Coordinates of C-alpha atoms and ligand atoms in Angstrom, one line a residue:
X104 CA 0.0 -0.1 0.0
X105 CA 1.4 3.4 -0.9
X106 CA 0.6 6.6 1.0
X107 CA 0.9 10.1 -0.2
X108 CA 1.5 9.1 -3.6
X109 CA -0.7 7.5 -6.4
X110 CA 2.1 5.4 -8.0
X111 CA 1.0 6.9 -11.4
X112 CA 3.3 9.2 -13.5
X113 CA 1.6 10.4 -16.7
X114 CA 3.7 10.7 -19.9
X115 CA 2.4 12.8 -22.8
X116 CA 3.7 13.0 -26.2
X117 CA 2.1 16.1 -27.8
X118 CA 3.4 15.3 -31.3
X119 CA 1.9 11.9 -31.5
X120 CA -1.0 12.7 -29.2
X121 CA -0.3 9.7 -27.3
X122 CA 0.0 9.0 -23.5
X123 CA 1.0 6.3 -21.2
X124 CA 1.2 5.8 -17.4
X125 CA 4.4 4.6 -15.5
X126 CA 4.3 2.9 -12.3
X127 CA 7.5 3.4 -10.6
X128 CA 8.5 1.3 -7.5
X129 CA 8.5 2.7 -3.8
X130 CA 12.2 3.0 -3.8
X131 CA 11.9 5.6 -6.8
X132 CA 9.5 7.9 -4.7
X133 CA 11.7 7.6 -1.6
X134 CA 14.7 8.4 -3.5
X135 CA 13.3 11.5 -5.3
X136 CA 10.0 12.3 -3.5
X137 CA 8.6 14.7 -6.2
X138 CA 9.2 18.3 -7.3
X139 CA 12.4 19.3 -8.8
X140 CA 14.2 16.1 -7.6
X141 CA 11.7 13.8 -9.6
X142 CA 11.7 16.4 -12.7
X143 CA 15.5 16.3 -12.7
X144 CA 15.8 12.4 -12.8
X145 CA 13.6 12.4 -16.1
X146 CA 15.5 15.7 -17.5
X147 CA 18.9 14.1 -17.0
X148 CA 17.9 10.7 -18.2
X149 CA 15.6 11.7 -21.2
X150 CA 16.9 15.1 -22.6
X151 CA 19.9 15.3 -24.7
X152 CA 22.4 18.1 -23.8
X153 CA 22.0 21.4 -25.7
X154 CA 18.2 20.8 -26.4
X155 CA 16.6 23.8 -27.6
X156 CA 14.5 25.0 -24.9
X157 CA 11.8 25.9 -27.3
X158 CA 11.8 22.7 -29.4
X159 CA 9.6 19.7 -29.1
X160 CA 12.5 17.7 -27.4
X161 CA 12.3 19.9 -24.3
X162 CA 10.4 18.2 -21.4
X163 CA 8.0 20.0 -19.6
X164 CA 7.4 18.6 -16.1
X165 CA 4.6 19.2 -13.6
X166 CA 5.4 17.6 -10.2
X167 CA 3.7 18.0 -6.8
X168 CA 5.4 15.8 -4.1
X169 CA 4.5 12.7 -1.9
X170 CA 3.1 15.2 0.6
X171 CA 1.5 17.8 -1.7
X172 CA -2.1 17.9 -0.7
X173 CA -1.8 16.9 3.0
X174 CA -4.6 18.8 4.7
X175 CA -2.0 20.8 6.7
X176 CA -0.9 24.3 6.5
X177 CA 1.3 25.8 3.8
X178 CA 1.9 22.4 1.8
X179 CA 0.1 23.1 -1.5
X180 CA 2.9 23.6 -3.9
X181 CA 4.0 21.8 -7.0
X182 CA 7.0 22.4 -9.3
X183 CA 7.2 22.9 -13.1
X184 CA 10.6 22.1 -14.6
X185 CA 12.1 22.3 -18.2
X186 CA 15.2 23.7 -19.7
X187 CA 14.8 27.5 -19.4
X188 CA 14.4 29.5 -22.5
X189 CA 15.6 32.5 -20.4
X190 CA 18.8 31.1 -18.9
X191 CA 19.6 27.8 -21.0
X192 CA 20.0 26.1 -17.7
X193 CA 17.7 24.0 -15.5
X194 CA 14.5 25.9 -15.2
X195 CA 12.2 25.6 -12.2
X196 CA 9.3 27.3 -10.6
X197 CA 7.1 26.4 -7.8
X198 CA 3.4 27.5 -7.3
X199 CA 0.9 27.4 -4.6
X200 CA -2.9 27.4 -5.0
X201 CA -5.0 24.4 -5.5
X202 CA -3.7 22.7 -8.7
X203 CA -1.0 20.6 -7.2
X204 CA -3.3 18.8 -4.7
X205 CA -5.9 18.4 -7.4
X206 CA -3.7 16.7 -9.7
X207 CA -3.1 14.2 -7.0
X208 CA -6.7 13.6 -6.4
X209 CA -7.1 13.1 -10.1
X210 CA -4.7 10.0 -9.9
X211 CA -1.1 11.4 -10.9
X212 CA 2.2 12.3 -9.1
X213 CA 3.4 14.0 -12.1
X214 CA 3.0 14.7 -15.8
X215 CA 6.0 14.6 -18.1
X216 CA 5.2 16.3 -21.5
X217 CA 7.2 16.1 -24.6
X218 CA 6.6 16.8 -28.3
X219 CA 4.4 19.6 -29.6
X220 CA 1.1 19.7 -31.0
X221 CA 0.5 21.2 -34.5
X222 CA -2.6 23.2 -33.4
X223 CA -3.3 24.5 -29.9
X224 CA -4.6 22.0 -27.5
X225 CA -5.6 21.7 -23.7
X226 CA -5.3 18.7 -21.4
X227 CA -8.3 17.5 -19.3
X228 CA -7.5 15.1 -16.6
X229 CA -10.2 13.7 -14.5
X230 CA -10.2 10.8 -12.1
X231 CA -7.3 8.9 -14.0
X232 CA -9.0 9.6 -17.4
X233 CA -6.8 11.8 -19.9
X234 CA -8.2 13.7 -22.9
X235 CA -6.3 16.0 -25.2
X236 CA -8.9 18.9 -26.4
X237 CA -8.6 21.3 -29.1
X238 CA -7.9 24.9 -27.9
X239 CA -7.6 26.9 -31.2
X240 CA -10.7 28.8 -29.8
X241 CA -8.7 29.6 -26.6
X242 CA -5.3 30.8 -28.2
X243 CA -4.8 34.5 -28.0
X244 CA -7.2 34.8 -25.0
X245 CA -6.2 36.2 -21.6
X246 CA -6.1 33.9 -18.7
X247 CA -9.5 35.1 -17.0
X248 CA -11.4 34.6 -20.2
X249 CA -9.7 31.2 -21.0
X250 CA -10.3 29.9 -17.4
X251 CA -14.2 30.9 -17.8
X252 CA -14.5 29.0 -21.1
X253 CA -12.8 26.0 -20.0
X254 CA -14.8 25.7 -16.6
X255 CA -18.0 26.2 -18.8
X256 CA -16.9 23.6 -21.5
X257 CA -16.2 21.0 -18.9
X258 CA -19.4 22.0 -16.9
X259 CA -17.5 22.4 -13.6
X260 CA -16.7 25.4 -11.8
X261 CA -14.4 23.6 -9.4
X262 CA -12.0 22.1 -12.1
X263 CA -8.6 23.6 -11.5
X264 CA -6.8 25.2 -14.4
X265 CA -3.1 25.8 -15.0
X266 CA -2.5 27.7 -18.0
X267 CA -0.7 30.4 -20.2
X268 CA -1.8 33.7 -21.6
X269 CA -0.6 35.5 -24.7
X270 CA 3.1 36.1 -23.5
X271 CA 3.3 32.4 -23.2
X272 CA 1.9 31.7 -26.6
X273 CA 4.2 34.4 -28.0
X274 CA 7.3 32.9 -26.4
X275 CA 8.2 35.6 -24.3
X276 CA 11.3 34.3 -22.4
X277 CA 10.1 35.2 -18.9
X278 CA 6.4 34.0 -19.5
X279 CA 5.1 32.1 -16.6
X280 CA 2.2 29.7 -15.9
X281 CA -0.8 30.5 -13.8
X282 CA -3.2 28.5 -11.9
X283 CA -6.5 29.9 -10.5
X284 CA -5.5 33.3 -12.1
X285 CA -3.2 34.3 -9.2
X286 CA -0.8 31.5 -8.3
X287 CA 2.2 31.5 -10.4
X288 CA 5.3 29.2 -11.4
X289 CA 6.9 32.5 -11.9
X290 CA 10.3 32.6 -13.2
X291 CA 12.5 31.1 -15.8
X292 CA 10.1 31.4 -18.7
X293 CA 8.4 28.1 -18.5
X294 CA 5.3 29.6 -19.8
X295 CA 7.1 30.1 -23.1
X296 CA 8.1 26.3 -23.0
X297 CA 4.3 25.5 -22.6
X298 CA 3.7 27.8 -25.4
X299 CA 6.2 26.2 -27.7
X300 CA 4.3 23.0 -27.3
X301 CA 1.0 24.9 -28.3
X302 CA -0.3 23.6 -24.9
X303 CA -2.8 26.2 -23.7
X304 CA -3.9 24.7 -20.4
X305 CA -4.0 21.7 -18.2
X306 CA -7.3 21.2 -16.4
X307 CA -7.7 18.7 -13.6
X308 CA -10.3 17.4 -11.3
X309 CA -10.3 14.6 -8.7
X310 CA -13.1 13.3 -6.8
X311 CA -11.0 10.7 -4.6
X312 CA -9.1 11.7 -1.6
X313 CA -5.3 11.2 -1.5
X314 CA -4.4 8.2 0.7
X315 CA -2.5 9.3 3.8
X316 CA -0.9 7.3 6.5
X317 CA -2.3 8.7 9.3
X318 CA -4.7 11.6 8.8
X319 CA -5.7 11.9 12.6
X320 CA -2.2 13.0 13.4
X321 CA -1.9 15.3 10.6
X322 CA -5.1 17.0 11.9
X323 CA -3.7 17.1 15.4
X324 CA -0.6 19.0 14.3
X325 CA -2.6 21.2 12.1
X326 CA -4.8 22.1 15.0
X327 CA -1.5 23.3 16.8
X328 CA -0.2 25.2 14.0
X329 CA -3.4 26.9 13.3
X330 CA -3.7 28.1 16.9
X331 CA -0.1 29.5 16.7
X332 CA -0.9 31.2 13.4
X333 CA -3.8 33.2 15.0
X334 CA -1.8 34.1 18.2
X335 CA 1.6 34.8 16.6
X336 CA 2.5 38.4 15.5
X337 CA 4.7 37.3 12.7
X338 CA 2.0 35.2 11.0
X339 CA -0.5 37.8 11.8
X340 CA 1.5 40.5 10.1
X341 CA 1.9 38.1 7.1
X342 CA -1.9 37.9 7.0
X343 CA -2.6 41.6 7.7
X344 CA 0.1 43.4 5.6
X345 CA 1.3 40.4 3.2
X346 CA 4.7 40.4 1.7
X347 CA 4.4 44.3 1.1
X348 CA 5.2 44.6 4.8
X349 CA 8.9 44.6 4.0
X350 CA 8.4 47.8 1.9
X351 CA 8.6 50.2 4.9
X352 CA 11.9 48.8 6.5
X353 CA 13.5 48.7 3.1
X354 CA 12.6 52.3 2.1
X355 CA 13.5 53.6 5.6
X356 CA 16.7 51.9 5.7
X357 CA 17.5 53.1 2.1
X358 CA 17.8 49.9 0.4
X359 CA 14.4 49.7 -1.8
X360 CA 15.7 49.0 -5.3
X361 CA 15.0 52.0 -7.4
X362 CA 15.6 53.5 -10.8
X363 CA 17.2 50.4 -12.1
X364 CA 19.3 49.8 -9.0
X365 CA 21.1 53.1 -9.4
X366 CA 19.9 53.9 -5.7
X367 CA 18.1 52.3 -2.8
X368 CA 16.8 55.7 -1.9
X369 CA 13.2 56.1 -3.0
X370 CA 11.9 59.3 -1.6
X371 CA 8.2 58.4 -2.4
X372 CA 8.6 55.2 -0.5
X373 CA 5.6 56.0 2.0
X374 CA 3.1 55.7 -0.9
X375 CA 4.2 52.1 -1.6
X376 CA 4.1 50.8 2.0
X377 CA 1.7 48.0 3.1
X378 CA -0.2 50.6 5.2
X379 CA -0.9 52.8 2.2
X380 CA -1.7 49.6 0.2
X381 CA -4.3 48.5 2.8
X382 CA -5.8 51.9 2.8
X383 CA -6.1 52.6 -1.0
X384 CA -6.4 49.3 -3.1
X385 CA -6.8 46.2 -0.8
X386 CA -10.1 44.5 -1.1
X387 CA -9.4 41.2 0.9
X388 CA -7.1 38.4 1.4
X389 CA -7.1 34.8 0.0
X390 CA -5.0 31.7 0.5
X391 CA -4.1 28.3 -0.9
X392 CA -5.3 24.7 -0.3
X393 CA -5.6 24.1 3.4
X394 CA -3.7 27.0 4.4
X395 CA -5.1 29.3 7.2
X396 CA -2.4 32.0 6.9
X397 CA -4.2 33.5 3.8
X398 CA -1.3 36.0 3.0
X399 CA -2.4 36.5 -0.8
X400 CA -3.6 40.0 -1.5
X401 CA -6.7 40.9 -3.5
X402 CA -7.0 44.4 -4.9
X403 CA -9.6 46.5 -6.7
X404 CA -9.4 49.9 -8.4
X405 CA -12.7 51.4 -9.8
X406 CA -11.8 54.8 -11.1
X407 CA -13.1 56.3 -14.3
X408 CA -9.9 55.9 -16.3
X409 CA -8.4 53.1 -14.4
X410 CA -9.9 49.8 -13.4
X411 CA -8.1 46.8 -11.7
X412 CA -10.1 43.5 -11.6
X413 CA -9.8 41.5 -8.3
X414 CA -9.8 38.2 -9.8
X415 CA -6.1 38.6 -10.5
X416 CA -5.0 38.9 -7.0
X417 CA -2.8 41.8 -6.1
X418 CA 0.7 42.8 -6.2
X419 CA 3.3 41.3 -3.8
X420 CA 6.5 43.0 -2.6
X421 CA 8.5 41.9 -5.6
X422 CA 6.0 43.4 -7.9
X423 CA 5.5 46.8 -6.0
X424 CA 9.5 47.1 -6.2
X425 CA 10.0 46.1 -9.8
X426 CA 7.2 47.8 -11.4
X427 CA 7.2 50.6 -8.8
X428 CA 10.3 51.9 -7.2
X429 CA 12.7 50.3 -9.8
X430 CA 10.8 52.1 -12.6
X431 CA 10.6 55.4 -10.5
X432 CA 6.8 54.8 -10.0
X433 CA 4.9 55.5 -6.7
X434 CA 1.4 55.1 -7.8
X435 CA 0.1 51.8 -6.2
X436 CA -3.0 52.0 -8.4
X437 CA -0.8 51.8 -11.6
X438 CA 1.4 49.2 -10.1
X439 CA -1.9 47.2 -9.5
X440 CA -2.9 47.7 -13.0
X441 CA 0.4 46.5 -14.1
X442 CA 0.2 43.5 -12.0
X443 CA -3.2 42.6 -13.3
X444 CA -2.0 43.0 -17.0
X445 CA 1.2 40.7 -16.3
X446 CA -1.2 38.1 -14.9
X447 CA -3.6 38.2 -17.5
X448 CA -0.7 37.8 -20.1
X449 CA 1.1 35.4 -17.8
X450 CA 4.5 37.4 -17.6
X451 CA 6.9 37.2 -14.6
X452 CA 6.5 40.6 -12.7
X453 CA 10.2 40.6 -11.6
X454 CA 11.6 40.1 -15.1
X455 CA 9.1 42.4 -16.6
X456 CA 9.8 45.4 -14.2
X457 CA 13.5 44.8 -14.7
X458 CA 13.5 44.8 -18.5
X459 CA 11.2 48.0 -18.4
X460 CA 13.6 49.8 -15.8
X461 CA 16.6 48.7 -18.0
X462 CA 14.9 50.2 -21.1
X463 CA 14.1 53.4 -19.1
X464 CA 17.7 53.8 -18.1
X465 CA 18.7 53.2 -21.7
X466 CA 16.3 55.8 -22.9
X467 CA 17.3 58.4 -20.3
X468 CA 21.0 57.6 -21.2
X469 CA 20.3 58.0 -25.0
X470 CA 20.9 54.4 -25.9
X471 CA 17.4 54.2 -27.0
X472 CA 15.5 56.9 -28.8
X473 CA 11.8 57.9 -29.5
X474 CA 12.1 56.1 -32.7
X475 CA 13.0 52.9 -31.0
X476 CA 10.2 53.3 -28.5
X477 CA 7.6 54.3 -31.3
X478 CA 6.8 57.6 -29.8
X479 CA 6.8 56.4 -26.0
X480 CA 8.5 58.8 -23.5
X481 CA 10.2 55.9 -21.7
X482 CA 11.4 57.7 -18.8
X483 CA 11.7 56.7 -15.1
X484 CA 8.3 57.6 -13.4
X485 CA 6.1 57.5 -16.5
X486 CA 3.4 55.2 -15.4
X487 CA 1.4 55.4 -18.5
X488 CA 4.6 54.2 -20.5
X489 CA 5.1 51.3 -18.1
X490 CA 1.7 50.0 -18.9
X491 CA 2.1 50.3 -22.5
X492 CA 5.5 48.5 -22.6
X493 CA 3.9 45.6 -20.7
X494 CA 1.4 45.2 -23.5
X495 CA 4.2 45.4 -26.3
X496 CA 6.1 42.9 -24.5
X497 CA 3.4 40.4 -24.3
X498 CA 2.6 40.7 -27.9
X499 CA 6.2 41.3 -28.9
X500 CA 5.7 44.6 -30.9
X501 CA 8.3 47.0 -31.6
X502 CA 10.9 47.4 -28.7
X503 CA 8.7 44.9 -26.6
X504 CA 9.9 42.4 -29.1
X505 CA 13.6 42.9 -28.1
X506 CA 12.6 43.2 -24.3
X507 CA 10.8 39.9 -24.5
X508 CA 14.1 38.3 -24.9
X509 CA 15.2 39.3 -21.4
X510 CA 17.5 42.0 -20.4
X511 CA 20.7 39.9 -21.0
X512 CA 20.0 39.4 -24.8
X513 CA 18.3 42.8 -25.1
X514 CA 21.6 44.5 -23.8
X515 CA 23.8 42.6 -26.2
X516 CA 21.6 43.7 -29.2
X517 CA 21.5 47.4 -28.1
X518 CA 25.2 47.5 -27.4
X519 CA 26.8 50.8 -26.8
X520 CA 27.4 50.0 -23.0
X521 CA 23.9 48.8 -22.3
X522 CA 25.3 45.8 -20.6
X523 CA 26.3 47.9 -17.7
X524 CA 22.6 48.7 -17.1
X525 CA 21.6 44.9 -16.6
X526 CA 21.7 43.2 -13.4
X527 CA 21.2 39.3 -13.8
X528 CA 22.6 36.0 -12.8
X529 CA 22.9 33.1 -15.5
X530 CA 20.6 35.4 -17.6
X531 CA 17.8 35.8 -15.2
X532 CA 17.1 39.3 -13.8
X533 CA 17.6 39.7 -10.1
X534 CA 14.8 39.9 -7.5
X535 CA 14.2 43.0 -5.3
X536 CA 16.5 42.3 -2.3
X537 CA 20.0 43.9 -2.0
X538 CA 22.6 41.5 -1.3
X539 CA 24.7 44.3 0.1
X540 CA 22.6 44.1 3.3
X541 CA 22.2 40.4 3.0
X542 CA 25.3 38.7 1.8
X543 CA 23.9 35.3 2.2
X544 CA 21.1 36.1 -0.4
X545 CA 24.0 37.2 -2.6
X546 CA 25.6 33.8 -2.3
X547 CA 22.4 32.4 -3.2
X548 CA 21.8 34.6 -6.3
X549 CA 25.1 33.6 -7.5
X550 CA 24.7 29.7 -6.8
X551 CA 21.2 29.3 -8.0
X552 CA 20.8 26.6 -10.7
X553 CA 18.1 28.5 -12.4
X554 CA 19.5 32.2 -12.1
X555 CA 19.2 34.8 -9.3
X556 CA 16.3 33.8 -7.1
X557 CA 15.3 35.2 -3.5
X558 CA 13.5 32.2 -2.4
X559 CA 16.4 29.8 -2.2
X560 CA 17.2 30.2 1.5
X561 CA 15.9 32.3 4.5
X562 CA 17.4 35.8 4.5
X563 CA 20.2 36.8 6.7
X564 CA 18.2 39.0 9.1
X565 CA 16.6 35.7 10.6
X566 CA 20.1 34.9 12.1
X567 CA 21.2 38.4 13.0
X568 CA 21.1 38.0 16.9
X569 CA 20.4 35.4 19.6
X570 CA 16.7 36.4 19.6
X571 CA 16.1 36.1 15.9
X572 CA 13.7 33.3 15.0
X573 CA 16.4 31.5 12.8
X574 CA 18.3 31.2 15.8
X575 CA 15.5 30.2 18.2
X576 CA 13.9 27.8 15.9
X577 CA 16.6 26.0 13.7
X578 CA 18.9 24.6 16.4
X579 CA 17.9 21.1 15.1
X580 CA 20.0 21.9 12.1
X581 CA 22.9 22.8 14.1
X582 CA 22.3 26.6 13.8
X583 CA 23.4 27.9 17.0
X584 CA 25.3 31.1 16.6
X585 CA 24.1 34.4 15.2
X586 CA 26.0 36.0 12.2
X587 CA 25.8 39.6 11.0
X588 CA 23.7 40.0 7.7
X589 CA 26.6 41.7 6.1
X590 CA 29.3 39.2 7.1
X591 CA 30.7 37.2 4.3
X592 CA 33.0 35.0 6.1
X593 CA 33.4 31.2 6.8
X594 CA 30.5 31.1 9.2
X595 CA 28.1 32.8 6.9
X596 CA 29.1 30.3 4.0
X597 CA 28.6 27.3 6.1
X598 CA 25.2 28.6 7.3
X599 CA 24.1 29.2 3.9
X600 CA 25.1 25.7 2.8
X601 CA 22.7 24.3 5.4
X602 CA 19.8 26.9 4.4
X603 CA 20.1 26.1 0.8
X604 CA 19.8 22.2 1.2
X605 CA 17.0 22.8 3.7
X606 CA 15.1 25.2 1.5
X607 CA 15.6 22.8 -1.5
X608 CA 13.8 20.2 0.6
X609 CA 10.9 22.7 1.0
X610 CA 10.8 23.1 -2.9
X611 CA 10.9 19.5 -3.5
X612 CA 8.0 18.7 -1.0
X613 CA 5.8 21.6 -2.1
X614 CA 6.0 23.2 1.5
X615 CA 5.6 27.1 1.3
X616 CA 8.5 29.1 2.7
X617 CA 6.1 31.2 4.7
X618 CA 4.7 28.3 6.6
X619 CA 7.6 26.7 8.5
X620 CA 10.8 27.8 10.4
X621 CA 12.0 30.3 10.7
X622 CA 8.6 32.1 10.9
X623 CA 7.3 31.0 14.3
X624 CA 4.5 29.2 12.4
X625 CA 5.2 25.4 12.1
X626 CA 8.3 24.0 13.6
X627 CA 10.9 21.5 12.1
X628 CA 9.5 18.8 14.4
X629 CA 5.8 19.4 13.3
X630 CA 6.8 19.4 9.6
X631 CA 8.5 16.1 10.1
X632 CA 5.4 14.7 11.6
X633 CA 3.4 15.7 8.8
X634 CA 5.7 14.2 6.5
X635 CA 5.8 10.9 8.3
X636 CA 2.1 10.9 8.6
X637 CA 1.4 11.5 4.9
X638 CA 3.9 9.0 3.8
X639 CA 4.2 6.4 6.3
X640 CA 7.8 6.7 6.1
X641 CA 9.8 6.7 9.3
X642 CA 11.9 9.4 7.8
X643 CA 14.4 11.8 9.5
X644 CA 15.9 15.2 8.7
X645 CA 19.1 13.4 7.7
X646 CA 17.2 11.6 4.9
X647 CA 15.4 14.7 3.9
X648 CA 18.7 17.1 3.8
X649 CA 20.4 14.3 1.8
X650 CA 17.3 14.5 -0.7
X651 CA 17.8 18.2 -0.9
X652 CA 21.5 17.8 -1.6
X653 CA 20.8 15.1 -4.1
X654 CA 18.7 17.4 -6.2
X655 CA 21.1 20.2 -5.9
X656 CA 23.9 18.1 -7.3
X657 CA 21.5 16.8 -10.2
X658 CA 20.9 20.3 -11.2
X659 CA 24.5 21.2 -11.2
X660 CA 25.2 18.4 -13.4
X661 CA 22.4 19.3 -15.7
X662 CA 23.8 22.9 -16.0
X663 CA 27.3 21.3 -16.3
X664 CA 26.2 19.3 -19.4
X665 CA 24.7 22.7 -20.8
X666 CA 28.2 24.3 -20.5
X667 CA 27.8 26.3 -17.2
X668 CA 30.6 26.2 -14.9
X669 CA 32.0 28.5 -11.9
X670 CA 32.4 31.5 -14.3
X671 CA 28.4 31.6 -14.2
X672 CA 28.3 31.8 -10.5
X673 CA 28.4 35.6 -10.4
X674 CA 26.9 38.6 -8.7
X675 CA 25.8 41.8 -10.6
X676 CA 28.8 44.3 -10.6
X677 CA 26.7 46.9 -8.8
X678 CA 26.8 45.2 -5.5
X679 CA 30.6 45.5 -5.4
X680 CA 30.1 49.3 -5.1
X681 CA 28.7 51.2 -2.3
X682 CA 25.0 52.5 -2.1
X683 CA 24.5 55.9 -3.6
X684 CA 22.2 58.4 -1.9
X685 CA 20.0 58.2 1.1
X686 CA 20.9 56.8 4.7
X687 CA 23.5 54.3 3.2
X688 CA 25.0 56.7 0.8
X689 CA 28.8 55.6 0.4
X690 CA 28.4 52.4 2.6
X691 CA 28.3 48.7 2.2
X692 CA 30.0 47.6 -1.0
X693 CA 30.5 43.7 -1.0
X694 CA 34.3 43.0 -1.5
X695 CA 34.6 40.9 -4.7
X696 CA 37.7 39.1 -3.6
X697 CA 35.8 38.1 -0.2
X698 CA 32.9 36.9 -2.2
X699 CA 34.9 34.9 -4.5
X700 CA 36.7 33.4 -1.7
X701 CA 33.2 32.6 -0.1
X702 CA 32.1 30.8 -3.3
X703 CA 35.0 28.7 -3.5
X704 CA 34.7 27.7 0.1
X705 CA 31.0 26.8 -0.6
X706 CA 32.1 24.5 -3.5
X707 CA 34.3 22.7 -1.1
X708 CA 31.8 22.4 1.6
X709 CA 29.4 20.8 -1.0
X710 CA 32.0 18.3 -2.1
X711 CA 32.6 19.9 -5.5
X712 CA 35.8 20.8 -7.2
X713 CA 36.9 24.2 -5.8
X714 CA 38.0 25.6 -9.2
X715 CA 35.3 24.3 -11.4
X716 CA 32.4 23.8 -9.0
X717 CA 31.7 20.3 -10.6
X718 CA 30.4 17.8 -8.1
X719 CA 33.2 15.1 -7.4
X720 CA 32.5 11.4 -8.0
X721 CA 32.7 10.6 -4.3
X722 CA 29.8 13.3 -3.6
X723 CA 27.7 11.5 -6.2
X724 CA 28.4 8.1 -4.7
X725 CA 27.4 9.6 -1.3
X726 CA 24.1 10.7 -2.7
X727 CA 23.1 7.6 -4.6
X728 CA 23.9 9.3 -7.9
X729 CA 26.2 6.8 -9.2
X730 CA 24.4 6.9 -12.6
X731 CA 25.7 10.4 -13.2
X732 CA 29.5 9.8 -12.6
X733 CA 30.2 9.5 -16.3
X734 CA 28.8 13.0 -16.7
X735 CA 31.6 14.6 -14.4
X736 CA 34.2 12.3 -16.1
X737 CA 33.6 13.7 -19.4
Ligands
SF4_236 S1 1.5 31.1 3.6 FE1 0.4 32.3 1.9 S2 1.4 31.6 -0.1 FE2 2.0 30.2 1.6 S3 0.4 28.5 1.3 FE3 -0.3 29.9 2.8 S4 -1.7 31.4 1.8 FE4 -0.4 30.3 0.3

C-alpha cells in the first residue's frame, strides 16, 4: 500500500498525441519524493544536452510531491521544470494554489510532457482519465477568459486550471504559468516552453481523496499550528500586511531597489508601504489549499480611467518594487494595474519590471530613442509608458519584441554599453533584495541553478542575533550562533550551505516558505510529523537533507552538461560598489575578492571541485547518484 503518492506518472507526447502511465517502485518515490528532484531525474535521463528549450524535445514537467495535498498549513505547492528559455539552464518554478493537490486527487504524481502539438490543445485530466482537447478557440485569449471558457466547457466550476496567456503563446522568455489566475510558476520562462508545445492549459479534477498514512495525526498537528498562527505576531503580520510589509523597512533603511538599481533611496517610498496599500487598493485576502495563513492580496481599483479586476489577486512585494520604485513609479494603483496585466498575459513581474527599468535607463542615457520606442516617452516615473510597454512585451511589438528576450539578450543587441545597465545571474533578472545588506542572499543569487532567486534560503536577518527566529527555531539543524547580515566570512558560507539544502527540501516537497521555520508558524518537528504521517515513512531530517543535496547536485550536473561552470556563479557588478544616496550613501560594498573566496569555500563544503564547481564522483556516490558519474568524468 502506498501513502501520499498515487504510483502513477503520466507521460504525454503532444506530437503523436499519445499518452502512457508509468508505475515506479516505492524506492523511486523515496529517493526523489517529487518536485524538482523527480523532474531532474527525467530531464537528465531523457533529454539530450543542448536541447533547444523551445523545441519539441524539451521536457515540460509538472510535479507535486509525496506530501502535496496533505490537509496541513502551507503544503499546497507543485513544481514545473524544463530547460529554461531565459537562462539555458535547468528551469524551475514552484506555485501554490489548488492545482497540485487536485492533480494528485485526479490520480497522478507528475506529468511529463514532450513533443509539440501542431494546433493549440489543452489537457483534461479527471479521475485517471486523460483527454487532449482542441484549444484553437482559446489561443490568444487572456487567462481570465480562458479559465471561464474551460470551466464552462467542462461544466464544472471546481475544475482547477493551470494555463498560459498571450505572453506564453508568443514565447516571451520570461512568460510564466498560472493556476486559478493568481498562483504562479513565476520565473525562468516556463510559460514559453508550454507555448512552444502549443499547450494552452491543463485542467484537472479529482473526486477521490489522497491516501495518507495517518490523517488523525496530521489533523492534530494542524490544530496546533493553526492556533499558533492566530496568536503569533509574525504570521498575523503576514496575513494583515502580506509581503508588502517589507517595503517600509527597506525604504526607511534606504535599500528599496529604485531607478534600475542606481539607488536604494526612494523618496516616495511611503506611498508604496503595506499601510498605504491596505488603505487604498486592498479589497481582501485569499489563501491556498488548506492554508489558514491567507497571505495573498486581492485588490480592486474602480476609477473612471483606471480599473483593476480583483480576480487577478494583487501585487506582492517583488511586484511593488520591480514595477514601482525600480521604474521610479510610486502610484500603487498603476502598479496594481501592471500586476493585473502581467497576470492576464502570464509574464513574470520581476523580469517584466527589470526589463522596463533597464529600457528606461537606456532611454534616459540616449541608448534608445523615441524612434526605438515608437513615440513612447520611456522615462523613469512615466506610469502610462510602463503600462504600454507591458502590452508591447506580451505581444512582442516594436521594442517589446527585443525586451521579450530578457535584459541579457536585449543589452547585447542594443550594445553601446547597455550591458552595464543590466543586473542578472545566468541570464535571469535579479529579484528585489539587495545583497549588500544580506550577503547570504547574494551567495544564493550567484549559486542558484536557475539564475538569481530570492527564495533559495531564509534571508540573513533571520540569523542576526540570539533572539532572531532562525537562531531560536533552527537549532535542530545545528544553527546555534548568530551572524551579521553583512558578514561574508566562513561561518556565513557554512550557514547558507545548510539553508540552501533545507530550502531545497521545501521546494521538492511543495512546502511554502512562509509556513515553517524560521517564521514561528510550524516547527521543524511538526513538519517532520506531517511528512511521516502523510507518507508512512519513518523518515528523518538526515534523509530529507540528503534528498535536498541530491537534487542540488543533479541540477549542477544538468547545467554542467549545458556548458555552465564556476564562471557563471556571479553577482551583478553593482553590488561591489557602495550605495548611492539616502541613509546608506557611500556604505556597504561587497568585497569582490571576499565574495569569490566565499564561493570557493562553498564549493568545497558541497564536495565540489573548488576551481570548477563540478560535483566530485565521491559526492555523487554518497548521494546515490552513481548513474551520473560519467557526466563528471567527461
Ligand atoms: S502562507 Fe500564503 S502563499 Fe503560503 S500556502 Fe499559505 S496562503 Fe499560500
